[in-house]
Amino acid sequence: MKITIVYDNISTSDALISDWRFSCVVELPDRKILFDTGGNGRILLENMFELNIDPNLIDDIIISHSDFDHIGGLSHFLNLNSSAVIHNPISFRGIKYPNQVKYYDKLTEIYPDIYVTGELGNREQSFAIGNEKGLVLIIGCGHPGVGDIIESLKEIGKVFAIVGGLHGFDDFKVLEDIEVVCPTHCTKHTDKIVELYPEKYISGGVGKIIEF
């Protein structure tokens, strides 16, 4: 599994554009998944092209929630890719493109070992991939609460890695059993996470690649 951050507040290279929003691409043996689309389609696509990620080869798009900093690049992306299946939380409607759109209000295995939590707290869904170590959890902003997101996945396995925005998350004990944490985008307390769990922490930023 290869996770490439393509949209974030900071960048790992001057050739990549940073902006206050989030998106990443997850490459698995049999599919490529775009999680969220940042806030600006031009920036999203320029970063993808710079990182040698072809938008036309994306099989699926998973949207965490409908805040603009997570869907702002969607229209630009869909102008290039009309075949990717879109996986939305139940409340996000109104996509007027030919792509197939699916909606989720509960934990669902969308492909073998690939899950969406469905919309939690009437706000947001997260995305998880299972492997031999457990679950890699990818979060847009964490509005429902990181602990509640993890709890929603307990019936399918243990979360061993978290990547994504953690907003105002400060229940740091939740991370005690997590092996890898890469806080991005809207995370307010990254410094505290680094202080408490330096051995778990991985920095984010556009261009960051994380492999499991």
Short mmCIF file of C-alpha atoms in Angstrom, two decimals:
data_model
loop_
_atom_site.label_atom_id
_atom_site.label_comp_id
_atom_site.label_asym_id
_atom_site.label_seq_id
_atom_site.Cartn_x
_atom_site.Cartn_y
_atom_site.Cartn_z
CA MET A 1 0.00 0.00 0.00
CA LYS A 2 1.34 3.39 -1.04
CA ILE A 3 -0.18 6.63 0.24
CA THR A 4 0.84 9.87 -1.47
CA ILE A 5 -0.34 13.18 -0.06
CA VAL A 6 -1.30 15.38 -3.01
CA TYR A 7 -2.90 18.31 -1.17
CA ASP A 8 -1.94 19.69 2.25
CA ASN A 9 -1.05 22.84 4.18
CA ILE A 10 2.67 22.30 3.73
CA SER A 11 4.81 20.87 0.96
CA THR A 12 7.88 18.64 0.84
CA SER A 13 9.19 20.36 -2.31
CA ASP A 14 9.21 23.79 -3.95
CA ALA A 15 7.85 22.09 -7.08
CA LEU A 16 4.62 21.19 -5.25
CA ILE A 17 1.89 23.63 -4.21
CA SER A 18 0.72 23.80 -0.59
CA ASP A 19 -2.74 25.05 0.35
CA TRP A 20 -5.08 24.77 3.36
CA ARG A 21 -6.94 21.64 2.29
CA PHE A 22 -6.41 17.87 2.01
CA SER A 23 -6.26 15.03 -0.47
CA CYS A 24 -4.25 11.85 -0.86
CA VAL A 25 -3.95 8.97 -3.31
CA VAL A 26 -3.87 5.38 -2.08
CA GLU A 27 -2.34 2.88 -4.49
CA LEU A 28 -3.18 -0.75 -3.90
CA PRO A 29 -2.27 -3.77 -6.04
CA ASP A 30 -5.56 -3.70 -7.94
CA ARG A 31 -6.86 -0.13 -7.61
CA LYS A 32 -5.99 3.52 -7.14
CA ILE A 33 -8.17 5.59 -4.81
CA LEU A 34 -8.34 9.37 -4.44
CA PHE A 35 -9.42 10.41 -0.95
CA ASP A 36 -10.90 13.92 -0.93
CA THR A 37 -9.97 16.49 -3.56
CA GLY A 38 -8.61 19.54 -1.74
CA GLY A 39 -10.11 22.95 -2.38
CA ASN A 40 -8.74 23.98 -5.77
CA GLY A 41 -8.85 21.77 -8.83
CA ARG A 42 -5.89 23.40 -10.54
CA ILE A 43 -3.66 22.85 -7.51
CA LEU A 44 -4.86 19.26 -7.10
CA LEU A 45 -4.14 18.35 -10.71
CA GLU A 46 -0.82 20.20 -10.90
CA ASN A 47 0.39 18.37 -7.81
CA MET A 48 -0.80 15.03 -9.16
CA PHE A 49 0.95 15.58 -12.48
CA GLU A 50 4.15 16.69 -10.70
CA LEU A 51 4.00 13.48 -8.66
CA ASN A 52 3.46 11.37 -11.79
CA ILE A 53 -0.04 10.33 -10.76
CA ASP A 54 -2.35 10.13 -13.76
CA PRO A 55 -5.90 11.28 -12.85
CA ASN A 56 -7.30 9.02 -15.57
CA LEU A 57 -5.99 5.95 -13.74
CA ILE A 58 -7.89 6.67 -10.53
CA ASP A 59 -10.53 3.95 -10.03
CA ASP A 60 -12.40 5.40 -7.05
CA ILE A 61 -12.93 8.69 -5.22
CA ILE A 62 -13.84 8.64 -1.53
CA ILE A 63 -15.19 11.89 -0.11
CA SER A 64 -15.01 12.39 3.65
CA HIS A 65 -17.45 15.30 3.90
CA SER A 66 -18.80 18.20 1.91
CA ASP A 67 -16.74 21.07 3.37
CA PHE A 68 -15.17 22.95 0.47
CA ASP A 69 -11.60 22.20 1.55
CA HIS A 70 -12.33 18.53 0.78
CA ILE A 71 -14.49 18.75 -2.35
CA GLY A 72 -13.32 21.96 -4.04
CA GLY A 73 -11.21 20.10 -6.59
CA LEU A 74 -13.85 17.51 -7.45
CA SER A 75 -15.33 19.17 -10.53
CA HIS A 76 -11.93 19.75 -12.11
CA PHE A 77 -11.03 16.15 -11.46
CA LEU A 78 -14.28 14.77 -12.88
CA ASN A 79 -13.78 16.81 -16.05
CA LEU A 80 -10.84 14.47 -16.71
CA ASN A 81 -12.11 11.23 -15.23
CA SER A 82 -15.70 10.18 -15.92
CA SER A 83 -15.26 6.53 -14.91
CA ALA A 84 -14.10 6.68 -11.28
CA VAL A 85 -16.72 5.49 -8.80
CA ILE A 86 -17.52 8.14 -6.18
CA HIS A 87 -18.16 7.03 -2.59
CA ASN A 88 -19.97 9.74 -0.62
CA PRO A 89 -21.30 10.15 2.91
CA ILE A 90 -25.07 9.95 2.81
CA SER A 91 -25.62 13.71 3.12
CA PHE A 92 -23.42 14.81 0.21
CA ARG A 93 -25.66 14.99 -2.86
CA GLY A 94 -25.81 16.90 -6.11
CA ILE A 95 -22.94 15.55 -8.25
CA LYS A 96 -23.95 16.15 -11.89
CA TYR A 97 -21.40 14.01 -13.69
CA PRO A 98 -21.77 10.63 -15.42
CA ASN A 99 -19.68 8.87 -12.76
CA GLN A 100 -21.40 6.25 -10.63
CA VAL A 101 -22.07 7.66 -7.14
CA LYS A 102 -22.65 5.54 -4.03
CA TYR A 103 -23.76 6.75 -0.60
CA TYR A 104 -23.01 5.37 2.86
CA ASP A 105 -24.61 5.78 6.26
CA LYS A 106 -22.91 2.80 7.95
CA LEU A 107 -19.69 0.79 7.96
CA THR A 108 -19.37 -0.84 4.54
CA GLU A 109 -16.75 -3.01 2.87
CA ILE A 110 -16.69 -1.43 -0.57
CA TYR A 111 -14.04 -3.85 -1.89
CA PRO A 112 -12.20 -6.71 -0.17
CA ASP A 113 -10.36 -5.21 2.84
CA ILE A 114 -11.36 -1.65 1.86
CA TYR A 115 -13.93 0.06 4.07
CA VAL A 116 -15.76 3.32 4.59
CA THR A 117 -17.21 4.07 8.00
CA GLY A 118 -20.29 5.71 6.50
CA GLU A 119 -21.31 9.12 7.78
CA LEU A 120 -20.62 9.48 11.51
CA GLY A 121 -22.08 12.21 13.68
CA ASN A 122 -24.15 13.46 10.74
CA ARG A 123 -20.95 14.95 9.39
CA GLU A 124 -18.13 12.85 8.00
CA GLN A 125 -16.94 9.43 6.90
CA SER A 126 -13.46 7.95 7.04
CA PHE A 127 -11.68 5.30 5.00
CA ALA A 128 -9.76 2.22 6.14
CA ILE A 129 -7.64 -0.42 4.42
CA GLY A 130 -6.83 -3.73 6.03
CA ASN A 131 -3.57 -5.63 5.78
CA GLU A 132 -1.61 -8.13 7.87
CA LYS A 133 -0.87 -5.51 10.55
CA GLY A 134 -4.45 -4.32 10.94
CA LEU A 135 -6.18 -1.21 9.59
CA VAL A 136 -4.72 1.92 8.06
CA LEU A 137 -7.23 4.67 8.84
CA ILE A 138 -7.42 7.76 6.64
CA ILE A 139 -9.34 10.73 8.03
CA GLY A 140 -10.44 13.99 6.40
CA CYS A 141 -10.88 16.23 9.46
CA GLY A 142 -11.97 13.96 12.31
CA HIS A 143 -15.09 15.98 13.17
CA PRO A 144 -16.92 12.96 14.70
CA GLY A 145 -13.96 12.41 17.07
CA VAL A 146 -10.94 10.21 16.43
CA GLY A 147 -11.91 7.84 19.25
CA ASP A 148 -15.40 7.38 17.83
CA ILE A 149 -14.02 6.78 14.35
CA ILE A 150 -11.70 4.06 15.68
CA GLU A 151 -14.57 2.59 17.71
CA SER A 152 -16.72 2.37 14.58
CA LEU A 153 -14.15 0.02 13.04
CA LYS A 154 -13.65 -2.32 15.98
CA GLU A 155 -15.77 -5.11 14.48
CA ILE A 156 -13.41 -5.45 11.53
CA GLY A 157 -10.02 -5.01 13.18
CA LYS A 158 -7.50 -2.94 15.09
CA VAL A 159 -6.28 0.40 13.74
CA PHE A 160 -2.48 0.48 13.61
CA ALA A 161 -1.94 3.64 11.53
CA ILE A 162 -3.73 6.98 11.12
CA VAL A 163 -3.15 9.47 8.30
CA GLY A 164 -5.05 12.72 7.85
CA GLY A 165 -6.58 15.76 9.48
CA LEU A 166 -7.32 15.51 13.20
CA HIS A 167 -8.77 19.01 13.67
CA GLY A 168 -8.92 19.94 17.39
CA PHE A 169 -8.22 16.39 18.59
CA ASP A 170 -6.63 16.37 22.07
CA ASP A 171 -7.61 12.98 23.53
CA PHE A 172 -4.04 11.84 23.10
CA LYS A 173 -4.50 8.58 25.04
CA VAL A 174 -6.43 7.30 22.03
CA LEU A 175 -3.08 7.11 20.21
CA GLU A 176 -1.39 4.86 22.78
CA ASP A 177 -2.13 1.69 20.81
CA ILE A 178 -1.58 3.23 17.38
CA GLU A 179 1.78 2.44 15.77
CA VAL A 180 1.95 5.22 13.16
CA VAL A 181 0.40 8.72 13.18
CA CYS A 182 0.69 11.20 10.32
CA PRO A 183 -1.34 14.30 11.28
CA THR A 184 -2.05 16.63 8.35
CA HIS A 185 -4.17 19.57 7.21
CA CYS A 186 -6.33 20.93 10.08
CA THR A 187 -4.60 19.18 13.01
CA LYS A 188 -4.20 21.80 15.74
CA HIS A 189 -2.04 19.88 18.20
CA THR A 190 0.64 18.29 16.03
CA ASP A 191 3.36 19.57 18.37
CA LYS A 192 1.77 17.73 21.29
CA ILE A 193 1.51 14.52 19.29
CA VAL A 194 5.20 14.79 18.42
CA GLU A 195 6.07 15.47 22.07
CA LEU A 196 4.09 12.51 23.40
CA TYR A 197 4.69 10.01 20.61
CA PRO A 198 7.88 10.86 18.71
CA GLU A 199 8.36 7.20 17.76
CA LYS A 200 4.91 7.07 16.12
CA TYR A 201 4.94 10.42 14.34
CA ILE A 202 5.40 10.86 10.59
CA SER A 203 5.32 14.36 9.09
CA GLY A 204 2.88 15.07 6.28
CA GLY A 205 2.93 17.60 3.45
CA VAL A 206 2.31 17.50 -0.28
CA GLY A 207 4.55 14.88 -1.82
CA LYS A 208 4.90 12.79 1.33
CA ILE A 209 4.81 9.07 0.53
CA ILE A 210 3.96 6.52 3.20
CA GLU A 211 4.20 2.82 2.44
CA PHE A 212 2.90 -0.12 4.45
#
